[in-house]
PDB file of C-alpha atoms in Angstrom:
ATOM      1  CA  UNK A   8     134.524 155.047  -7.283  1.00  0.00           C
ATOM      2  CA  UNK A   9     134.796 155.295  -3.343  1.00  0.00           C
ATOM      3  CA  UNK A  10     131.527 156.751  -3.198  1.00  0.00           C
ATOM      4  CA  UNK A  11     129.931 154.034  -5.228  1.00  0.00           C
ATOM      5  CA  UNK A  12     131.260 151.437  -2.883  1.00  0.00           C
ATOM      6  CA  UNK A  13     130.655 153.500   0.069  1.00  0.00           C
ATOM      7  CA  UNK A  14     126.994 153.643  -0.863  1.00  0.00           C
ATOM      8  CA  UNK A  15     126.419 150.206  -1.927  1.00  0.00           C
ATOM      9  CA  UNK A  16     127.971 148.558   1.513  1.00  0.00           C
ATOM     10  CA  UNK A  17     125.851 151.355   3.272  1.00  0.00           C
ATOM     11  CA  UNK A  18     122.637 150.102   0.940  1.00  0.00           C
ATOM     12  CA  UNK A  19     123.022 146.267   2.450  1.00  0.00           C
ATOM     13  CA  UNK A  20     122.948 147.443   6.620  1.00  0.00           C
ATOM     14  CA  UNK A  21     119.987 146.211   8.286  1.00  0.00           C
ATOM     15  CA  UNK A  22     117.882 148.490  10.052  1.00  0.00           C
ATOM     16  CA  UNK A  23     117.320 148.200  13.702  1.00  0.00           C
ATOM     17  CA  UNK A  24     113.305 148.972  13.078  1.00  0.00           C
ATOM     18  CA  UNK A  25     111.951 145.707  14.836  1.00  0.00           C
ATOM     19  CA  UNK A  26     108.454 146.077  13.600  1.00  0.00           C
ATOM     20  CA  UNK A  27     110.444 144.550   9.953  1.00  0.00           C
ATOM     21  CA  UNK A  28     109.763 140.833   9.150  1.00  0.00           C
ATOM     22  CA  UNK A  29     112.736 139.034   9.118  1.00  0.00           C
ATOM     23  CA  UNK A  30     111.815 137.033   5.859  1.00  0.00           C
ATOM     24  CA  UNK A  31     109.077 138.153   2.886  1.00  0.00           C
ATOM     25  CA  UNK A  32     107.817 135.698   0.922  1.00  0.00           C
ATOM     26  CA  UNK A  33     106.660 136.394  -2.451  1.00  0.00           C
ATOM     27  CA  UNK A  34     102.921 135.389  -2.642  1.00  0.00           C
ATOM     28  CA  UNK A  35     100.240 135.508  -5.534  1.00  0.00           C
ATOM     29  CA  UNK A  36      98.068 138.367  -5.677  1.00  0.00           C
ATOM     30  CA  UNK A  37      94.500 137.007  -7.096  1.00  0.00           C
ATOM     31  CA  UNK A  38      96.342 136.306 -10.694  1.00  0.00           C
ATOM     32  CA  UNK A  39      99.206 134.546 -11.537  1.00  0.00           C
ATOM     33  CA  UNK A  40     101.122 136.965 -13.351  1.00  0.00           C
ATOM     34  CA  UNK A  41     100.666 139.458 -10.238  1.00  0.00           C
ATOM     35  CA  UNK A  42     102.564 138.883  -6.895  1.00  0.00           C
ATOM     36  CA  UNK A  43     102.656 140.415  -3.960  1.00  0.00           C
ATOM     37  CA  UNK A  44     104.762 140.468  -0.654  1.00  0.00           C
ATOM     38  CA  UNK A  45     103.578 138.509   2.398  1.00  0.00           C
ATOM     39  CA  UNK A  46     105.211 138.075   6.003  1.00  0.00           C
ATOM     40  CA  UNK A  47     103.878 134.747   6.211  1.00  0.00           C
ATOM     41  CA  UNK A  48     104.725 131.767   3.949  1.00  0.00           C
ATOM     42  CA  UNK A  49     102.105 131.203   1.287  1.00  0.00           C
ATOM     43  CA  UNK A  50     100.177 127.979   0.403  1.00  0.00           C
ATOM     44  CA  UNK A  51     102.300 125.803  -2.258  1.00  0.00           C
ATOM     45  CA  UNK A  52     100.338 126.448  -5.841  1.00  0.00           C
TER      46      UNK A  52
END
């Protein structure tokens, strides 16, 4: 049970790679039942 909690606070650190967007947006992808991830914020639909 340790383990499991150990692992699951370790799973939520940030890393310190800076070349990481702080925020993804979720964006369509040409369809709208596919989606992709974009740094920048999307156009409203």
């Amino acid at each position: 049970m340790k383990r499991l909690l150990l692992l699951a606070a370790l799973a939520g650190c940030p890393s310190e790679d800076p070349s990481n967007p702080d925020t993804l947006w979720l964006a369509l992808d040409g369809s709208e039942l596919k989606i992709k991830l974009s740094e920048s914020e999307p156009r409203p639909f």
